[in-house]
Amino acid sequence: MIRNVLSIAGSDPSGGAGIQADLKAFSARGVYGMAVLTALTAQNTQGVTGVHLVPPAFVADQINAVFADVRVDAVKIGMIANAGIAEAVAGALADRRGIPIVIDPVMIAKGGAALLAPEAIDVLTRRLLPLATLLTPNLPEAAALLHQPVATNRAEMAAQAEQLRALGPAAVLVKGGHLDSEESPDVLAAADGLHWFEARRVPTKNTHGTGCTLSSALAAELAKGASVPEAVAIAKDYLAGAVAASGSLTVGSGHGPVHHFHALWKDGY
C-alpha cells in the first residue's frame, strides 16, 4: 500500500525548499505527497524578498479538508511563520492521534531572512512540540528554541537535544551541518538514549532546502513503518546522495537545490 504524507509548509517558487522540496522528497521516497500552504514566499537561490501569509483559519480549513477525505499516514510541518498559524496547525492536529508528526522548525532562510516571528516560538514550544514524533532543528534553531548560544561541539549538541526532548517531542534530531568541521554529525535524543549519525561534509554551496528535504524524507520513512532511528539513517543517507549529486543541476547562482531524484534520474535526466 502506498502511504500518504501531508506537508504543512510554505511555498518556494524556485523549487528548492518548502512545499516544492517536500513533494519532491515524498515522491523520491515512494509515498504520495499532499500539501497545505501556510505562506507564499518570493525567493530564489539568493534569498527571500517577500512573504505573504495564509490566514490561520484557512490553514486549518486546508488541513481539515485533507483529513476529511484522505488517509494520512504521516505529517511534516515546516514553515509556520507566526503564532496564529502555529495555533491553527496545533488545533487542527491535536486530535489526530497515532500519526507520526515530524516538525522542522523553520526559522531563518539560507540568506538570513527571518521566517518565524519571535512571538511564535512560545506557541511552537507550548502547543506543537508535544505533538511531535520527531523534531529536527539545525544548530541555530535548537539554540533559538532554548534561548541559548549555538552549540559548537558534540557535547553541546547532545545536551541541547536532550533539553529539547524535555519540552515534549518523543524524539529530537539536532543536525550538525553548521559545525566548523569536516564531519556533519547529527544526534538523535530518544527514549532509549542518544544515537549519533555520521557523514562526511560535501564541499558544495548547493544546500538550499536541505532541512525541508531531510524532514520530508523522515516523514516518508515513518509513514512506511520505520522506527525513528531507522528513518534517520535512511533519510540522512538519501540527503547525502542528493547533496553529492547537486552539481548536476544548474539552478540559480546562489545556494542551489539538492538533487531530489538523484537515484531515479539516469545520466542527469
PDB file of C-alpha atoms in Angstrom:
ATOM      1  CA  MET A   1       0.000   0.000   0.000  1.00  0.00           C
ATOM      2  CA  ILE A   2       1.388   3.385  -0.989  1.00  0.00           C
ATOM      3  CA  ARG A   3       1.459   5.691   2.016  1.00  0.00           C
ATOM      4  CA  ASN A   4       0.053   9.235   2.052  1.00  0.00           C
ATOM      5  CA  VAL A   5       2.113  12.013   3.653  1.00  0.00           C
ATOM      6  CA  LEU A   6       0.994  15.594   4.280  1.00  0.00           C
ATOM      7  CA  SER A   7       3.309  18.602   4.333  1.00  0.00           C
ATOM      8  CA  ILE A   8       2.225  21.776   6.109  1.00  0.00           C
ATOM      9  CA  ALA A   9       4.691  24.438   4.998  1.00  0.00           C
ATOM     10  CA  GLY A  10       5.445  27.497   2.889  1.00  0.00           C
ATOM     11  CA  SER A  11       5.994  27.713  -0.855  1.00  0.00           C
ATOM     12  CA  ASP A  12       9.322  28.304  -2.608  1.00  0.00           C
ATOM     13  CA  PRO A  13       8.742  29.383  -6.221  1.00  0.00           C
ATOM     14  CA  SER A  14      12.328  28.476  -7.167  1.00  0.00           C
ATOM     15  CA  GLY A  15      11.535  24.866  -6.247  1.00  0.00           C
ATOM     16  CA  GLY A  16      14.408  24.051  -3.916  1.00  0.00           C
ATOM     17  CA  ALA A  17      12.818  24.349  -0.489  1.00  0.00           C
ATOM     18  CA  GLY A  18       9.422  24.423   1.216  1.00  0.00           C
ATOM     19  CA  ILE A  19       6.406  22.613  -0.197  1.00  0.00           C
ATOM     20  CA  GLN A  20       8.121  22.057  -3.534  1.00  0.00           C
ATOM     21  CA  ALA A  21      11.093  20.288  -1.936  1.00  0.00           C
ATOM     22  CA  ASP A  22       8.761  18.305   0.325  1.00  0.00           C
ATOM     23  CA  LEU A  23       6.707  16.952  -2.569  1.00  0.00           C
ATOM     24  CA  LYS A  24       9.870  16.019  -4.476  1.00  0.00           C
ATOM     25  CA  ALA A  25      11.290  14.202  -1.458  1.00  0.00           C
ATOM     26  CA  PHE A  26       7.987  12.380  -0.873  1.00  0.00           C
ATOM     27  CA  SER A  27       7.957  11.204  -4.476  1.00  0.00           C
ATOM     28  CA  ALA A  28      11.598  10.164  -4.382  1.00  0.00           C
ATOM     29  CA  ARG A  29      10.956   8.116  -1.242  1.00  0.00           C
ATOM     30  CA  GLY A  30       7.930   6.372  -2.729  1.00  0.00           C
ATOM     31  CA  VAL A  31       4.998   7.977  -0.926  1.00  0.00           C
ATOM     32  CA  TYR A  32       2.054  10.066  -2.138  1.00  0.00           C
ATOM     33  CA  GLY A  33       2.518  13.717  -1.177  1.00  0.00           C
ATOM     34  CA  MET A  34      -0.107  16.260  -0.150  1.00  0.00           C
ATOM     35  CA  ALA A  35       0.394  19.919   0.727  1.00  0.00           C
ATOM     36  CA  VAL A  36      -1.173  22.547   2.969  1.00  0.00           C
ATOM     37  CA  LEU A  37       0.204  26.035   2.321  1.00  0.00           C
ATOM     38  CA  THR A  38       0.975  28.336   5.238  1.00  0.00           C
ATOM     39  CA  ALA A  39       2.744  31.058   3.251  1.00  0.00           C
ATOM     40  CA  LEU A  40       3.752  32.214  -0.194  1.00  0.00           C
ATOM     41  CA  THR A  41       7.291  33.487  -0.485  1.00  0.00           C
ATOM     42  CA  ALA A  42       9.134  35.450  -3.125  1.00  0.00           C
ATOM     43  CA  GLN A  43      12.518  33.755  -3.109  1.00  0.00           C
ATOM     44  CA  ASN A  44      15.219  32.165  -5.195  1.00  0.00           C
ATOM     45  CA  THR A  45      18.618  30.621  -4.554  1.00  0.00           C
ATOM     46  CA  GLN A  46      19.955  34.002  -3.413  1.00  0.00           C
ATOM     47  CA  GLY A  47      17.395  34.769  -0.744  1.00  0.00           C
ATOM     48  CA  VAL A  48      13.862  35.677   0.325  1.00  0.00           C
ATOM     49  CA  THR A  49      12.489  39.044  -0.775  1.00  0.00           C
ATOM     50  CA  GLY A  50       8.871  38.754   0.340  1.00  0.00           C
ATOM     51  CA  VAL A  51       6.417  36.676   2.378  1.00  0.00           C
ATOM     52  CA  HIS A  52       2.632  36.576   2.059  1.00  0.00           C
ATOM     53  CA  LEU A  53       0.942  34.632   4.869  1.00  0.00           C
ATOM     54  CA  VAL A  54      -2.150  32.454   4.536  1.00  0.00           C
ATOM     55  CA  PRO A  55      -4.847  33.360   7.120  1.00  0.00           C
ATOM     56  CA  PRO A  56      -4.712  30.908  10.066  1.00  0.00           C
ATOM     57  CA  ALA A  57      -8.345  29.850   9.689  1.00  0.00           C
ATOM     58  CA  PHE A  58      -7.733  28.895   6.063  1.00  0.00           C
ATOM     59  CA  VAL A  59      -4.646  26.898   7.023  1.00  0.00           C
ATOM     60  CA  ALA A  60      -6.896  24.927   9.382  1.00  0.00           C
ATOM     61  CA  ASP A  61      -9.523  24.570   6.652  1.00  0.00           C
ATOM     62  CA  GLN A  62      -6.931  23.020   4.333  1.00  0.00           C
ATOM     63  CA  ILE A  63      -5.787  20.533   6.982  1.00  0.00           C
ATOM     64  CA  ASN A  64      -9.342  19.552   7.875  1.00  0.00           C
ATOM     65  CA  ALA A  65     -10.270  19.113   4.198  1.00  0.00           C
ATOM     66  CA  VAL A  66      -7.429  16.639   3.687  1.00  0.00           C
ATOM     67  CA  PHE A  67      -8.214  14.631   6.811  1.00  0.00           C
ATOM     68  CA  ALA A  68     -11.937  14.570   5.984  1.00  0.00           C
ATOM     69  CA  ASP A  69     -11.263  12.599   2.810  1.00  0.00           C
ATOM     70  CA  VAL A  70      -7.769  11.080   2.746  1.00  0.00           C
ATOM     71  CA  ARG A  71      -5.970   8.596   4.982  1.00  0.00           C
ATOM     72  CA  VAL A  72      -2.921  10.457   6.306  1.00  0.00           C
ATOM     73  CA  ASP A  73      -0.025   8.206   7.316  1.00  0.00           C
ATOM     74  CA  ALA A  74       2.384  10.939   8.443  1.00  0.00           C
ATOM     75  CA  VAL A  75       2.645  14.718   8.677  1.00  0.00           C
ATOM     76  CA  LYS A  76       5.624  17.016   8.152  1.00  0.00           C
ATOM     77  CA  ILE A  77       5.398  20.573   9.490  1.00  0.00           C
ATOM     78  CA  GLY A  78       7.763  23.209   8.100  1.00  0.00           C
ATOM     79  CA  MET A  79       7.303  26.979   7.939  1.00  0.00           C
ATOM     80  CA  ILE A  80       4.520  28.161  10.240  1.00  0.00           C
ATOM     81  CA  ALA A  81       5.562  31.844  10.208  1.00  0.00           C
ATOM     82  CA  ASN A  82       3.579  33.289  13.115  1.00  0.00           C
ATOM     83  CA  ALA A  83       1.728  32.497  16.332  1.00  0.00           C
ATOM     84  CA  GLY A  84      -1.723  32.485  14.714  1.00  0.00           C
ATOM     85  CA  ILE A  85      -0.740  29.874  12.142  1.00  0.00           C
ATOM     86  CA  ALA A  86       1.027  27.821  14.827  1.00  0.00           C
ATOM     87  CA  GLU A  87      -2.164  27.833  16.919  1.00  0.00           C
ATOM     88  CA  ALA A  88      -4.269  26.861  13.898  1.00  0.00           C
ATOM     89  CA  VAL A  89      -1.989  23.954  12.984  1.00  0.00           C
ATOM     90  CA  ALA A  90      -1.860  22.731  16.583  1.00  0.00           C
ATOM     91  CA  GLY A  91      -5.626  22.908  16.894  1.00  0.00           C
ATOM     92  CA  ALA A  92      -6.226  21.029  13.656  1.00  0.00           C
ATOM     93  CA  LEU A  93      -3.785  18.247  14.585  1.00  0.00           C
ATOM     94  CA  ALA A  94      -4.483  17.940  18.306  1.00  0.00           C
ATOM     95  CA  ASP A  95      -6.927  15.056  17.919  1.00  0.00           C
ATOM     96  CA  ARG A  96      -5.086  13.209  15.121  1.00  0.00           C
ATOM     97  CA  ARG A  97      -3.590  10.625  17.458  1.00  0.00           C
ATOM     98  CA  GLY A  98      -1.285   7.878  16.322  1.00  0.00           C
ATOM     99  CA  ILE A  99       0.004   9.651  13.196  1.00  0.00           C
ATOM    100  CA  PRO A 100       3.748  10.354  13.068  1.00  0.00           C
ATOM    101  CA  ILE A 101       4.453  14.085  13.015  1.00  0.00           C
ATOM    102  CA  VAL A 102       7.845  15.485  12.016  1.00  0.00           C
ATOM    103  CA  ILE A 103       8.463  19.149  12.838  1.00  0.00           C
ATOM    104  CA  ASP A 104      11.210  21.064  11.051  1.00  0.00           C
ATOM    105  CA  PRO A 105      11.264  24.378  12.953  1.00  0.00           C
ATOM    106  CA  VAL A 106      11.952  26.683  10.002  1.00  0.00           C
ATOM    107  CA  MET A 107      13.171  29.969  11.448  1.00  0.00           C
ATOM    108  CA  ILE A 108      15.786  31.540   9.172  1.00  0.00           C
ATOM    109  CA  ALA A 109      16.276  31.201   5.411  1.00  0.00           C
ATOM    110  CA  LYS A 110      19.699  30.418   3.918  1.00  0.00           C
ATOM    111  CA  GLY A 111      20.111  34.087   3.005  1.00  0.00           C
ATOM    112  CA  GLY A 112      19.323  35.214   6.556  1.00  0.00           C
ATOM    113  CA  ALA A 113      15.654  36.246   6.232  1.00  0.00           C
ATOM    114  CA  ALA A 114      13.530  35.547   9.321  1.00  0.00           C
ATOM    115  CA  LEU A 115      10.774  33.012   8.592  1.00  0.00           C
ATOM    116  CA  LEU A 116       9.325  32.716  12.105  1.00  0.00           C
ATOM    117  CA  ALA A 117       8.068  35.646  14.170  1.00  0.00           C
ATOM    118  CA  PRO A 118       9.678  35.759  17.657  1.00  0.00           C
ATOM    119  CA  GLU A 119       6.296  35.566  19.392  1.00  0.00           C
ATOM    120  CA  ALA A 120       5.568  32.307  17.575  1.00  0.00           C
ATOM    121  CA  ILE A 121       8.390  30.454  19.342  1.00  0.00           C
ATOM    122  CA  ASP A 122       6.338  30.240  22.542  1.00  0.00           C
ATOM    123  CA  VAL A 123       3.334  28.774  20.704  1.00  0.00           C
ATOM    124  CA  LEU A 124       5.564  26.384  18.778  1.00  0.00           C
ATOM    125  CA  THR A 125       7.150  25.193  22.021  1.00  0.00           C
ATOM    126  CA  ARG A 126       3.953  25.002  24.048  1.00  0.00           C
ATOM    127  CA  ARG A 127       1.435  23.705  21.502  1.00  0.00           C
ATOM    128  CA  LEU A 128       3.274  21.947  18.674  1.00  0.00           C
ATOM    129  CA  LEU A 129       6.352  20.313  20.195  1.00  0.00           C
ATOM    130  CA  PRO A 130       4.302  17.980  22.433  1.00  0.00           C
ATOM    131  CA  LEU A 131       2.591  16.648  19.270  1.00  0.00           C
ATOM    132  CA  ALA A 132       5.884  15.791  17.574  1.00  0.00           C
ATOM    133  CA  THR A 133       7.147  12.305  16.950  1.00  0.00           C
ATOM    134  CA  LEU A 134      10.397  13.907  15.834  1.00  0.00           C
ATOM    135  CA  LEU A 135      11.750  17.472  15.971  1.00  0.00           C
ATOM    136  CA  THR A 136      14.592  18.265  13.529  1.00  0.00           C
ATOM    137  CA  PRO A 137      16.323  21.591  14.353  1.00  0.00           C
ATOM    138  CA  ASN A 138      19.681  22.665  12.992  1.00  0.00           C
ATOM    139  CA  LEU A 139      22.126  24.221  15.448  1.00  0.00           C
ATOM    140  CA  PRO A 140      20.834  27.850  15.235  1.00  0.00           C
ATOM    141  CA  GLU A 141      17.218  26.637  15.503  1.00  0.00           C
ATOM    142  CA  ALA A 142      17.965  24.466  18.534  1.00  0.00           C
ATOM    143  CA  ALA A 143      19.660  27.417  20.217  1.00  0.00           C
ATOM    144  CA  ALA A 144      16.750  29.746  19.419  1.00  0.00           C
ATOM    145  CA  LEU A 145      14.182  27.321  20.821  1.00  0.00           C
ATOM    146  CA  LEU A 146      16.178  27.016  24.042  1.00  0.00           C
ATOM    147  CA  HIS A 147      17.286  30.694  24.206  1.00  0.00           C
ATOM    148  CA  GLN A 148      20.895  29.524  24.413  1.00  0.00           C
ATOM    149  CA  PRO A 149      24.110  30.069  22.444  1.00  0.00           C
ATOM    150  CA  VAL A 150      24.577  27.945  19.322  1.00  0.00           C
ATOM    151  CA  ALA A 151      26.262  24.623  20.059  1.00  0.00           C
ATOM    152  CA  THR A 152      29.854  24.398  18.845  1.00  0.00           C
ATOM    153  CA  ASN A 153      30.704  20.782  19.656  1.00  0.00           C
ATOM    154  CA  ARG A 154      29.168  17.346  20.077  1.00  0.00           C
ATOM    155  CA  ALA A 155      28.713  17.615  23.823  1.00  0.00           C
ATOM    156  CA  GLU A 156      26.708  20.830  23.496  1.00  0.00           C
ATOM    157  CA  MET A 157      24.674  19.320  20.647  1.00  0.00           C
ATOM    158  CA  ALA A 158      23.774  16.303  22.789  1.00  0.00           C
ATOM    159  CA  ALA A 159      22.855  18.461  25.762  1.00  0.00           C
ATOM    160  CA  GLN A 160      20.566  20.661  23.680  1.00  0.00           C
ATOM    161  CA  ALA A 161      18.923  17.629  22.051  1.00  0.00           C
ATOM    162  CA  GLU A 162      18.041  16.251  25.472  1.00  0.00           C
ATOM    163  CA  GLN A 163      16.787  19.637  26.685  1.00  0.00           C
ATOM    164  CA  LEU A 164      14.562  19.973  23.627  1.00  0.00           C
ATOM    165  CA  ARG A 165      13.178  16.481  24.145  1.00  0.00           C
ATOM    166  CA  ALA A 166      12.202  17.514  27.674  1.00  0.00           C
ATOM    167  CA  LEU A 167       9.846  20.082  26.074  1.00  0.00           C
ATOM    168  CA  GLY A 168       7.600  17.333  24.734  1.00  0.00           C
ATOM    169  CA  PRO A 169       8.706  15.737  21.450  1.00  0.00           C
ATOM    170  CA  ALA A 170       9.076  11.966  21.517  1.00  0.00           C
ATOM    171  CA  ALA A 171      12.490  12.362  19.858  1.00  0.00           C
ATOM    172  CA  VAL A 172      14.775  15.193  18.730  1.00  0.00           C
ATOM    173  CA  LEU A 173      17.337  15.149  15.924  1.00  0.00           C
ATOM    174  CA  VAL A 174      19.827  18.014  16.257  1.00  0.00           C
ATOM    175  CA  LYS A 175      21.629  18.440  12.942  1.00  0.00           C
ATOM    176  CA  GLY A 176      25.309  19.314  12.946  1.00  0.00           C
ATOM    177  CA  GLY A 177      25.633  20.789   9.487  1.00  0.00           C
ATOM    178  CA  HIS A 178      26.635  24.165  10.945  1.00  0.00           C
ATOM    179  CA  LEU A 179      29.593  22.751  12.878  1.00  0.00           C
ATOM    180  CA  ASP A 180      33.003  24.024  11.822  1.00  0.00           C
ATOM    181  CA  SER A 181      34.420  20.614  10.945  1.00  0.00           C
ATOM    182  CA  GLU A 182      34.936  18.204   8.083  1.00  0.00           C
ATOM    183  CA  GLU A 183      32.199  15.997   9.528  1.00  0.00           C
ATOM    184  CA  SER A 184      28.456  16.628   9.584  1.00  0.00           C
ATOM    185  CA  PRO A 185      27.170  14.603  12.555  1.00  0.00           C
ATOM    186  CA  ASP A 186      23.571  14.524  13.754  1.00  0.00           C
ATOM    187  CA  VAL A 187      22.491  13.435  17.232  1.00  0.00           C
ATOM    188  CA  LEU A 188      19.147  11.797  18.000  1.00  0.00           C
ATOM    189  CA  ALA A 189      17.774  12.038  21.529  1.00  0.00           C
ATOM    190  CA  ALA A 190      15.123   9.369  22.049  1.00  0.00           C
ATOM    191  CA  ALA A 191      13.566   7.399  24.883  1.00  0.00           C
ATOM    192  CA  ASP A 192      16.401   4.857  24.755  1.00  0.00           C
ATOM    193  CA  GLY A 193      19.174   7.471  24.837  1.00  0.00           C
ATOM    194  CA  LEU A 194      21.429   9.171  22.317  1.00  0.00           C
ATOM    195  CA  HIS A 195      22.193   7.933  18.796  1.00  0.00           C
ATOM    196  CA  TRP A 196      24.857   9.509  16.558  1.00  0.00           C
ATOM    197  CA  PHE A 197      24.658   9.542  12.780  1.00  0.00           C
ATOM    198  CA  GLU A 198      27.848  10.358  10.920  1.00  0.00           C
ATOM    199  CA  ALA A 199      28.527  11.794   7.460  1.00  0.00           C
ATOM    200  CA  ARG A 200      31.384  13.487   5.673  1.00  0.00           C
ATOM    201  CA  ARG A 201      30.719  17.102   4.703  1.00  0.00           C
ATOM    202  CA  VAL A 202      30.172  17.551   0.946  1.00  0.00           C
ATOM    203  CA  PRO A 203      32.093  20.566  -0.417  1.00  0.00           C
ATOM    204  CA  THR A 204      29.241  22.396  -2.183  1.00  0.00           C
ATOM    205  CA  LYS A 205      27.160  25.544  -1.855  1.00  0.00           C
ATOM    206  CA  ASN A 206      24.065  23.650  -3.069  1.00  0.00           C
ATOM    207  CA  THR A 207      22.363  23.332   0.302  1.00  0.00           C
ATOM    208  CA  HIS A 208      19.091  25.148  -0.385  1.00  0.00           C
ATOM    209  CA  GLY A 209      16.246  23.137   1.141  1.00  0.00           C
ATOM    210  CA  THR A 210      18.340  20.517   2.938  1.00  0.00           C
ATOM    211  CA  GLY A 211      16.288  20.804   6.126  1.00  0.00           C
ATOM    212  CA  CYS A 212      12.998  20.570   4.248  1.00  0.00           C
ATOM    213  CA  THR A 213      14.244  17.587   2.270  1.00  0.00           C
ATOM    214  CA  LEU A 214      15.547  15.675   5.289  1.00  0.00           C
ATOM    215  CA  SER A 215      12.407  16.189   7.378  1.00  0.00           C
ATOM    216  CA  SER A 216      10.188  15.153   4.458  1.00  0.00           C
ATOM    217  CA  ALA A 217      12.252  12.014   3.852  1.00  0.00           C
ATOM    218  CA  LEU A 218      11.946  11.237   7.563  1.00  0.00           C
ATOM    219  CA  ALA A 219       8.162  11.625   7.440  1.00  0.00           C
ATOM    220  CA  ALA A 220       8.035   9.334   4.407  1.00  0.00           C
ATOM    221  CA  GLU A 221      10.034   6.605   6.142  1.00  0.00           C
ATOM    222  CA  LEU A 222       7.964   6.869   9.340  1.00  0.00           C
ATOM    223  CA  ALA A 223       4.799   6.579   7.223  1.00  0.00           C
ATOM    224  CA  LYS A 224       6.196   3.360   5.758  1.00  0.00           C
ATOM    225  CA  GLY A 225       6.667   1.897   9.230  1.00  0.00           C
ATOM    226  CA  ALA A 226      10.330   2.569  10.027  1.00  0.00           C
ATOM    227  CA  SER A 227      11.369   3.253  13.606  1.00  0.00           C
ATOM    228  CA  VAL A 228      12.745   6.721  14.296  1.00  0.00           C
ATOM    229  CA  PRO A 229      16.417   5.602  14.295  1.00  0.00           C
ATOM    230  CA  GLU A 230      15.827   3.589  11.099  1.00  0.00           C
ATOM    231  CA  ALA A 231      14.127   6.565   9.455  1.00  0.00           C
ATOM    232  CA  VAL A 232      17.005   8.877  10.397  1.00  0.00           C
ATOM    233  CA  ALA A 233      19.607   6.512   8.941  1.00  0.00           C
ATOM    234  CA  ILE A 234      17.685   6.119   5.667  1.00  0.00           C
ATOM    235  CA  ALA A 235      16.817   9.815   5.314  1.00  0.00           C
ATOM    236  CA  LYS A 236      20.340  11.013   6.123  1.00  0.00           C
ATOM    237  CA  ASP A 237      21.797   8.650   3.515  1.00  0.00           C
ATOM    238  CA  TYR A 238      19.235   9.866   0.964  1.00  0.00           C
ATOM    239  CA  LEU A 239      20.055  13.519   1.656  1.00  0.00           C
ATOM    240  CA  ALA A 240      23.793  12.884   1.439  1.00  0.00           C
ATOM    241  CA  GLY A 241      23.275  11.438  -2.033  1.00  0.00           C
ATOM    242  CA  ALA A 242      21.061  14.355  -3.037  1.00  0.00           C
ATOM    243  CA  VAL A 243      23.675  16.881  -1.908  1.00  0.00           C
ATOM    244  CA  ALA A 244      26.529  14.985  -3.560  1.00  0.00           C
ATOM    245  CA  ALA A 245      24.631  14.897  -6.883  1.00  0.00           C
ATOM    246  CA  SER A 246      23.502  18.539  -6.706  1.00  0.00           C
ATOM    247  CA  GLY A 247      26.248  19.650  -9.081  1.00  0.00           C
ATOM    248  CA  SER A 248      24.428  18.034 -11.986  1.00  0.00           C
ATOM    249  CA  LEU A 249      21.685  20.661 -11.589  1.00  0.00           C
ATOM    250  CA  THR A 250      22.075  24.217 -12.879  1.00  0.00           C
ATOM    251  CA  VAL A 251      19.531  26.168 -10.837  1.00  0.00           C
ATOM    252  CA  GLY A 252      20.297  29.746  -9.862  1.00  0.00           C
ATOM    253  CA  SER A 253      23.509  31.480  -8.885  1.00  0.00           C
ATOM    254  CA  GLY A 254      23.253  31.299  -5.084  1.00  0.00           C
ATOM    255  CA  HIS A 255      22.692  28.339  -2.795  1.00  0.00           C
ATOM    256  CA  GLY A 256      21.402  25.824  -5.322  1.00  0.00           C
ATOM    257  CA  PRO A 257      18.986  22.977  -4.526  1.00  0.00           C
ATOM    258  CA  VAL A 258      19.861  19.366  -3.827  1.00  0.00           C
ATOM    259  CA  HIS A 259      19.074  16.702  -6.436  1.00  0.00           C
ATOM    260  CA  HIS A 260      15.974  15.030  -5.001  1.00  0.00           C
ATOM    261  CA  PHE A 261      15.798  12.446  -7.782  1.00  0.00           C
ATOM    262  CA  HIS A 262      19.488  11.556  -7.915  1.00  0.00           C
ATOM    263  CA  ALA A 263      18.754   7.836  -7.519  1.00  0.00           C
ATOM    264  CA  LEU A 264      15.957   7.843 -10.104  1.00  0.00           C
ATOM    265  CA  TRP A 265      17.189  10.015 -12.969  1.00  0.00           C
ATOM    266  CA  LYS A 266      19.849   8.325 -15.048  1.00  0.00           C
ATOM    267  CA  ASP A 267      22.525  10.343 -16.877  1.00  0.00           C
ATOM    268  CA  GLY A 268      21.103  13.505 -15.347  1.00  0.00           C
ATOM    269  CA  TYR A 269      17.522  13.164 -16.603  1.00  0.00           C
TER     270      TYR A 269
END
